Coordinates of C-alpha atoms and ligand atoms in Angstrom, one line a residue:
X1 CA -8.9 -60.9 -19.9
X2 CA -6.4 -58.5 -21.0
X3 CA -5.8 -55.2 -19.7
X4 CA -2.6 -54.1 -21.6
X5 CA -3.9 -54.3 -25.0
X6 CA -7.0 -53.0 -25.7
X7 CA -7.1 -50.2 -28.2
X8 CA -10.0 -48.0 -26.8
X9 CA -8.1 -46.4 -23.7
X10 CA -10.5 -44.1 -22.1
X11 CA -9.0 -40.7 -20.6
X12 CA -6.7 -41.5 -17.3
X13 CA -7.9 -40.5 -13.9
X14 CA -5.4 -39.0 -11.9
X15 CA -4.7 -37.8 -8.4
X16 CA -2.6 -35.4 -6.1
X17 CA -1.8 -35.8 -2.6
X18 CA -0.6 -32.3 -1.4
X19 CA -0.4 -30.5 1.8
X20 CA -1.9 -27.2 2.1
X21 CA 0.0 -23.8 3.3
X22 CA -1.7 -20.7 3.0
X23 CA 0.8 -19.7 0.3
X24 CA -0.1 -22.5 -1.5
X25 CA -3.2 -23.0 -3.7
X26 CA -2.8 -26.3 -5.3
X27 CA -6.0 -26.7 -7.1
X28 CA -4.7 -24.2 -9.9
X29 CA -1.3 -25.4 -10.0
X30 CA -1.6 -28.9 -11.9
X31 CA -3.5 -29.3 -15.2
X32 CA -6.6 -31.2 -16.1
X33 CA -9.9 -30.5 -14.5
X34 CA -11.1 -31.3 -10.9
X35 CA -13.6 -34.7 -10.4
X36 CA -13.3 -34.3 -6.7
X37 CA -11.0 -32.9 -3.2
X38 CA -10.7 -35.0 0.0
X39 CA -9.9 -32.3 2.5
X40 CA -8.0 -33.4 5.5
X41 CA -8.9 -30.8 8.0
X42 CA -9.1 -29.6 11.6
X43 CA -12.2 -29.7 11.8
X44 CA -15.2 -31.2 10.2
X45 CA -17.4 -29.3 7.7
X46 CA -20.5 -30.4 5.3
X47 CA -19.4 -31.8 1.7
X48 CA -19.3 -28.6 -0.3
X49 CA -19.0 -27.4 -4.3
X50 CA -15.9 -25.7 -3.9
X51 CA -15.2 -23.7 -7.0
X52 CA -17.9 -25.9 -8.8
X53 CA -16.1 -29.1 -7.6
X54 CA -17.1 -31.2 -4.9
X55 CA -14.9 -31.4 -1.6
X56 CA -15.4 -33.8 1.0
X57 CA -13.6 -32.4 4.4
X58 CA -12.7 -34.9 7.2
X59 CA -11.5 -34.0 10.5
X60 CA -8.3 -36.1 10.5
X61 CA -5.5 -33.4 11.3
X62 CA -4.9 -32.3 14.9
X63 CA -2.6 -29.8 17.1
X64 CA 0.5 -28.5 14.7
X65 CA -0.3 -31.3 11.8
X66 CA -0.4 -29.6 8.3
X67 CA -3.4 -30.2 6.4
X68 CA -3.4 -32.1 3.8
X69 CA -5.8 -32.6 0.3
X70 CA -6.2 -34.8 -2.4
X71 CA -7.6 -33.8 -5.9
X72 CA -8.9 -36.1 -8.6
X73 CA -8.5 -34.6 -11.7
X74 CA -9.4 -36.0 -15.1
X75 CA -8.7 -34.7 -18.6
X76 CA -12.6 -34.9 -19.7
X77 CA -15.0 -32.1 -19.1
X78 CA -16.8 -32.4 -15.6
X79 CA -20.3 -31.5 -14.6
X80 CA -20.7 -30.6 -10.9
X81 CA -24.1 -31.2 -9.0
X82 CA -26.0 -31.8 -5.9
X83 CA -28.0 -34.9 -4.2
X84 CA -29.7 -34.0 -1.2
X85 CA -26.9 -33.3 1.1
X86 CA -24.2 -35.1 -1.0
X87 CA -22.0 -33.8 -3.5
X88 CA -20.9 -35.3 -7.3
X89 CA -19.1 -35.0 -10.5
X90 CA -18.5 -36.9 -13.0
X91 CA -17.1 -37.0 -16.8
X92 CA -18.6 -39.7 -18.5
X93 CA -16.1 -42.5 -17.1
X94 CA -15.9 -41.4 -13.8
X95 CA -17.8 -40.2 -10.8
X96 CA -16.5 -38.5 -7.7
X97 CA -19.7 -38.8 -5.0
X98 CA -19.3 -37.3 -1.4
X99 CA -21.3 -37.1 1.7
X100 CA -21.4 -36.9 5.2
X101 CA -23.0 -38.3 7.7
X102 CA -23.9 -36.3 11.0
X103 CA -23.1 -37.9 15.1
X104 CA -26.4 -40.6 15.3
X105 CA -26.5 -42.8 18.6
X106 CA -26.7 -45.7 16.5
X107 CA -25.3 -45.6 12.9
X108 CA -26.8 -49.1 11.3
X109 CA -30.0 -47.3 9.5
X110 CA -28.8 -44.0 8.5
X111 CA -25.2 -46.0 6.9
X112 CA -27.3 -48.0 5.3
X113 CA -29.9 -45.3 3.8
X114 CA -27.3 -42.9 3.0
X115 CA -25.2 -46.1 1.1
X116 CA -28.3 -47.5 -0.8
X117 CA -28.7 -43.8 -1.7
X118 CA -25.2 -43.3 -3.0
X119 CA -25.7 -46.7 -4.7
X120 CA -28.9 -45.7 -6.2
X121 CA -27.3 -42.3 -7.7
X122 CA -24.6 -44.3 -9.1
X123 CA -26.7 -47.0 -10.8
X124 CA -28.5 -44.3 -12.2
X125 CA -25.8 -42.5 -14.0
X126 CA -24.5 -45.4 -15.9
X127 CA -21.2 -45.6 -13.3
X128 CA -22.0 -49.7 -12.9
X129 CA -18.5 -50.4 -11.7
X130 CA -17.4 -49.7 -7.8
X131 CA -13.5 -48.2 -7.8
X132 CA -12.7 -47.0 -4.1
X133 CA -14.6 -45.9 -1.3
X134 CA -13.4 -44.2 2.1
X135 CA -15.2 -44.6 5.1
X136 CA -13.8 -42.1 7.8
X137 CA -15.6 -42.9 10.9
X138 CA -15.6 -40.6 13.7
X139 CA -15.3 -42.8 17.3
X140 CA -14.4 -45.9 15.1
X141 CA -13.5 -48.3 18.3
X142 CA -16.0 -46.1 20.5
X143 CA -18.8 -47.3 21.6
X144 CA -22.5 -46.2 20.4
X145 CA -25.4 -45.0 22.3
X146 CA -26.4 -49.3 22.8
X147 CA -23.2 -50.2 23.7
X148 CA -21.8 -51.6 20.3
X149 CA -18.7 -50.6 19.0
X150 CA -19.6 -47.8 15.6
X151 CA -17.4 -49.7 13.3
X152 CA -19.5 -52.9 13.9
X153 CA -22.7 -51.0 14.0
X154 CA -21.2 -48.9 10.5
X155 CA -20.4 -52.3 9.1
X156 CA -24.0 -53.6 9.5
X157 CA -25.9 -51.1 7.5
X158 CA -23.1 -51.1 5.1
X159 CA -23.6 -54.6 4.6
X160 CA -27.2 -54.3 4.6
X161 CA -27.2 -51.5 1.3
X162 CA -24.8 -53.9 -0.5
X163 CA -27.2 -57.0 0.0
X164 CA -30.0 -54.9 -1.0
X165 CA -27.7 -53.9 -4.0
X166 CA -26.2 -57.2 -4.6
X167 CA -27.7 -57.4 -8.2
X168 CA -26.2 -53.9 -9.2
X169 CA -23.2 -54.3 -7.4
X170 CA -22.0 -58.0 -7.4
X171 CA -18.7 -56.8 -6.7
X172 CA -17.2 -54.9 -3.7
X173 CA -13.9 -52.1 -4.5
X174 CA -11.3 -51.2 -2.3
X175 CA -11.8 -49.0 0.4
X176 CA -10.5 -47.5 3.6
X177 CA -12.3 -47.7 7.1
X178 CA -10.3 -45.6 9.1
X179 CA -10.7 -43.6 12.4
X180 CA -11.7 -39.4 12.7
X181 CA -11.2 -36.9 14.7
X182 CA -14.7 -35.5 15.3
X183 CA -17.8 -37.9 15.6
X184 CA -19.9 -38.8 12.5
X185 CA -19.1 -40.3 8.9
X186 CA -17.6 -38.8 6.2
X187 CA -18.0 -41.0 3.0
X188 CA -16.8 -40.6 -0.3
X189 CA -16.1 -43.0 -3.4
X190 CA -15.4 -43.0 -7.3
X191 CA -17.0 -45.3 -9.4
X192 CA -16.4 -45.5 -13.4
X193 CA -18.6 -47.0 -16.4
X194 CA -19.0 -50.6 -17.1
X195 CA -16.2 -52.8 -18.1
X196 CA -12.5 -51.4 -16.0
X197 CA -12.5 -53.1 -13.0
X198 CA -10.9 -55.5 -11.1
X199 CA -11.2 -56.7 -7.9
X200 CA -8.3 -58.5 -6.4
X201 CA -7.7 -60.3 -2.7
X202 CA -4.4 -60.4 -0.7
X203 CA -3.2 -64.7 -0.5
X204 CA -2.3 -63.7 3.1
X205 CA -5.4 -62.2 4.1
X206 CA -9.0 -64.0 4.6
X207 CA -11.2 -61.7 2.4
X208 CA -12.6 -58.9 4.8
X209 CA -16.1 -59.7 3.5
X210 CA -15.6 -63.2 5.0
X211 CA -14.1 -62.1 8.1
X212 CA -15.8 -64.3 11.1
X213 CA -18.5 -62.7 13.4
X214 CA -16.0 -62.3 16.5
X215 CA -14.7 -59.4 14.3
X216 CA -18.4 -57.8 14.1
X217 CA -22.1 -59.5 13.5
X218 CA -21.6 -58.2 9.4
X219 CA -18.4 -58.6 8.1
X220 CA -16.9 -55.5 6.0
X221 CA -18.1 -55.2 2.9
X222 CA -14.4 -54.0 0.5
X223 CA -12.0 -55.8 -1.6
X224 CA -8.5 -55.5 -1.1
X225 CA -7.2 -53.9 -3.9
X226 CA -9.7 -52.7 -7.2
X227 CA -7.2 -52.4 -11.0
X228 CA -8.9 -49.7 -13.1
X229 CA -7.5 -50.1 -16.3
X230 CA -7.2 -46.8 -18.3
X231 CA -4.4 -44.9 -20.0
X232 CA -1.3 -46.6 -20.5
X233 CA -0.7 -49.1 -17.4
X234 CA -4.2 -48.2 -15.4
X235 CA -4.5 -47.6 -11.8
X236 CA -4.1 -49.8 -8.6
X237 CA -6.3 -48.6 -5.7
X238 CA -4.9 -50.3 -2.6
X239 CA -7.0 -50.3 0.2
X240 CA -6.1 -49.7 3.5
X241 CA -4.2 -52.2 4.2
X242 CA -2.8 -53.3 8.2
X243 CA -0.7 -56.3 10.0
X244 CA -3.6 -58.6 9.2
X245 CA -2.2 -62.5 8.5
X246 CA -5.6 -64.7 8.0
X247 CA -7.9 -62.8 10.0
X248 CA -6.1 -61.6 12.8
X249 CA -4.5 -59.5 14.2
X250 CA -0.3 -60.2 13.7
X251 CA 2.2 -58.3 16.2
X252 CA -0.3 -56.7 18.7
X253 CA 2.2 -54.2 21.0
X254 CA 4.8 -53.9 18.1
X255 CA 4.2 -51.4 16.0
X256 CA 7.6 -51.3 13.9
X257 CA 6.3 -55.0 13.5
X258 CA 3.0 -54.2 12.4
X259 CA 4.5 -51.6 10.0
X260 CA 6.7 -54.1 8.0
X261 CA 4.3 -56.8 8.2
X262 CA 1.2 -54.3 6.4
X263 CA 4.0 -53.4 3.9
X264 CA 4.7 -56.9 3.2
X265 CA 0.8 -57.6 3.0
X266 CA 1.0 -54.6 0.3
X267 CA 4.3 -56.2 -1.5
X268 CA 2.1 -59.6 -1.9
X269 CA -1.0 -58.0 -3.1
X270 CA 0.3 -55.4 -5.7
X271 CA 3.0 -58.5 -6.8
X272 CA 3.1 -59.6 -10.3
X273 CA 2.0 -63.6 -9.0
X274 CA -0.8 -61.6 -7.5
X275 CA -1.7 -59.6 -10.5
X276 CA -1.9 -62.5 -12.3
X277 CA -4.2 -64.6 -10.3
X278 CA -6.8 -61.8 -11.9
X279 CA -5.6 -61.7 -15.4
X280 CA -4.3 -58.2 -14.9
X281 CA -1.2 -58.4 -17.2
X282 CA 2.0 -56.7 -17.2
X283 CA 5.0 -57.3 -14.3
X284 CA 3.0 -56.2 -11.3
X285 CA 4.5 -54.0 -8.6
X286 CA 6.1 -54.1 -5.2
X287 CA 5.1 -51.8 -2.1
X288 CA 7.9 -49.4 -3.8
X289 CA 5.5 -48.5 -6.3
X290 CA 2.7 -47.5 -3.8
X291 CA 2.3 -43.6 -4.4
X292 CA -0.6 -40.8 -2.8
X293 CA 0.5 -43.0 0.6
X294 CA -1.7 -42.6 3.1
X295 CA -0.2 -43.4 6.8
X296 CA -2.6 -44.1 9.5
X297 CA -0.8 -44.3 13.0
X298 CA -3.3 -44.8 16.1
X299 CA -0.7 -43.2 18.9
X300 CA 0.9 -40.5 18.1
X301 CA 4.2 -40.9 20.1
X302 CA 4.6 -44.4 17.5
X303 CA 4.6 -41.9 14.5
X304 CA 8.5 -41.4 14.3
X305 CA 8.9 -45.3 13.9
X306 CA 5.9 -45.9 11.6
X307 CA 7.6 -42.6 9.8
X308 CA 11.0 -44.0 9.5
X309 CA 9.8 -47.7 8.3
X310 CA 8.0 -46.0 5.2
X311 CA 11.1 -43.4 4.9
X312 CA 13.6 -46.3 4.1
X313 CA 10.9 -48.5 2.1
X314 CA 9.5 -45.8 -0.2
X315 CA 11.3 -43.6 -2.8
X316 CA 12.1 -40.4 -1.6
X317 CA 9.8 -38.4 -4.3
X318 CA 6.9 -40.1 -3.2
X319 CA 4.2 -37.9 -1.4
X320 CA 3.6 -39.7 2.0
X321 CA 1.0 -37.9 4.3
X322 CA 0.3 -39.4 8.1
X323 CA -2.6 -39.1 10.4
X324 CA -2.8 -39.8 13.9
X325 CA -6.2 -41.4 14.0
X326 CA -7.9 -44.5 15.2
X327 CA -7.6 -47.8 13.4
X328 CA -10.6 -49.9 13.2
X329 CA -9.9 -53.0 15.3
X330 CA -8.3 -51.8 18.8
X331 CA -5.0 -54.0 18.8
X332 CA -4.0 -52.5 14.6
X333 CA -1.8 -49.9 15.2
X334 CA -1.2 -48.8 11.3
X335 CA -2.6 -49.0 8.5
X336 CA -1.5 -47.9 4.9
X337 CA -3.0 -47.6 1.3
X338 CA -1.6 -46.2 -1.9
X339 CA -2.1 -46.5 -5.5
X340 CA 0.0 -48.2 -8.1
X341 CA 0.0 -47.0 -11.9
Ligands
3EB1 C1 -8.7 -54.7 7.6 O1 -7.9 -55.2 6.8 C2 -8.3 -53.4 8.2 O2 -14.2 -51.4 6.6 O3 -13.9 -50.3 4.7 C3 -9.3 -51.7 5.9 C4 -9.9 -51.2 4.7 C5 -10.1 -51.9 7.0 C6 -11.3 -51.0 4.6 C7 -13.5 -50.9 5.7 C8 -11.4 -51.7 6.9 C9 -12.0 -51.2 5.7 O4 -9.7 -55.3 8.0 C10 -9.5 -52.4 8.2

């Protein structure tokens, strides 16, 4: 399968990771129109149409944190609309679908209704291929109203709306499940039309689909990294990614450790030996390509040492935003995702 040569490159997707000041409006600064906004907020707040484009807001910023947002913009015209209480656009290639998910004393039926929904919605509209997904999950390590931690009660009926699926959606994308501020789920995901994805697996991870059942009684349902091939190079979602080696847990207590083993983990999977493993052509990429970084630090007083790891590691033009939130497994201290074009 090639990905470099194909004459027929449909329209690139692209994104901004910006902070927002009062002064500073960035929707109207950058050109192409608006598929979707991921509002990092203090405080939560439905899925809106904003301006006729959909914005999912997710409690993730506290105290004196900036906020921040991310746009998807596309070059193709965009039509705006309404499911029930979700939120969509899409151009033809892409959609941008976004919903939340009020507090529930136990998540497993209403994740996986409001999933097999999403799904269904997708299917419908012709956008066959999964791309990313984020799944921000308020009291991630907390327990619910039975007693089971939410992100193994999440990943159940999760699970459940991709088995039910499985026929549509043989294939699982990259995604992010990641710690809130506020209780309840706030999910969003782009999918595209048949035909421009990849799915790709890290060599030094077990694949989190086939995690074992001391990690949770369904195992998450993502891939580690999903190629969208498009406009000149295509895109490479990286999901979040943390010290993971196997299926556990590497350098519980050390956080610097844990920082430069997840970027390592993100050097191995974006590499070019990687890459090709998937026929996905082309040199590959090292974690100095990552761009729109997302840093997820579970204590706050570790951000400075999470902050100077990916100050020395990254370029310094690349947009890096950090949020002091929960990480899904209590002993991760970071996690990290980005995309590569
Ligand atoms: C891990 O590697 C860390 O449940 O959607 C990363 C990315 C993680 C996505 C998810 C969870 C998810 O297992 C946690």
């Amino acid at each position: 399968m090639s990905h470099q040569n194909s004459g027929d490159r449909v329209q690139g997707l692209r994104s901004d990771l910006v902070r927002c000041t009062e002064s500073r409006e960035p929707a109207r600064a950058a050109r192409g129109n608006i598929l979707g906004r991921i509002k990092f907020a203090g405080t939560p707040a439905a899925p809106a149409l904003v301006g006729s484009a959909p914005r999912l807001t997710t409690h993730m910023v506290g105290g004196n944190d900036v906020p921040a947002e991310e746009i998807w913009r596309t070059d193709l015209p965009v039509r705006a609309g309404t499911d029930g209480p979700a939120v969509f656009a899409e151009d033809g290639e892409h959609l941008f679908y976004a919903v939340r998910l009020e507090p529930q004393s136990v998540y497993r039926d209403r994740v996986r209704e409001l999933y097999e929904n999403a799904l269904r919605f997708t299917w419908e509209r012709g956008y066959t291929d999964l791309v990313r997904m984020w799944n921000l999950i308020g009291g991630i390590t907390s327990p619910n109203a039975d007693g089971v931690e939410i992100y193994r009660d999440f990943c159940v009926g999760r699970s459940e709306a991709f088995a039910a699926w499985s026929e549509h959606f043989p294939q699982l994308p990259a995604a992010t499940g990641i710690g809130t501020l506020s209780p309840g789920v706030d999910l969003c995901f782009i999918a595209a039309k048949p035909g421009r994805t990849v799915h790709l697996e890290n060599p030094r991870q077990t694949p989190a689909y086939e995690y074992p059942s001391r990690y949770g009684p369904k195992s998450p349902s993502f891939a580690r990294a999903t190629f969208l091939d498009g406009q000149e190079t295509g895109s490479l979602f990286v999901s979040g990614t943390a010290s993971i080696l196997g299926e556990d847990t590497a350098h519980v207590d050390d956080v610097a450790r844990q920082t430069v083993e997840t970027l390592r983990n993100i050097d191995v999977l974006v590499g070019s030996d990687n890459l090709g493993r998937y026929g996905v052509n082309g040199g590959g990429y090292g974690v100095r390509d990552l761009d729109q970084i997302k840093v997820y630090v579970r204590d706050r007083e570790h951000v400075p040492v999470v902050r100077d790891i990916c100050t020395l590691v990254f370029p310094a033009h690349v947009e890096i935003a950090y949020f002091n939130v929960d990480v899904c497994r209590a002993d991760l201290l970071v996690e990290i995702e980005g995309v590569c074009r």
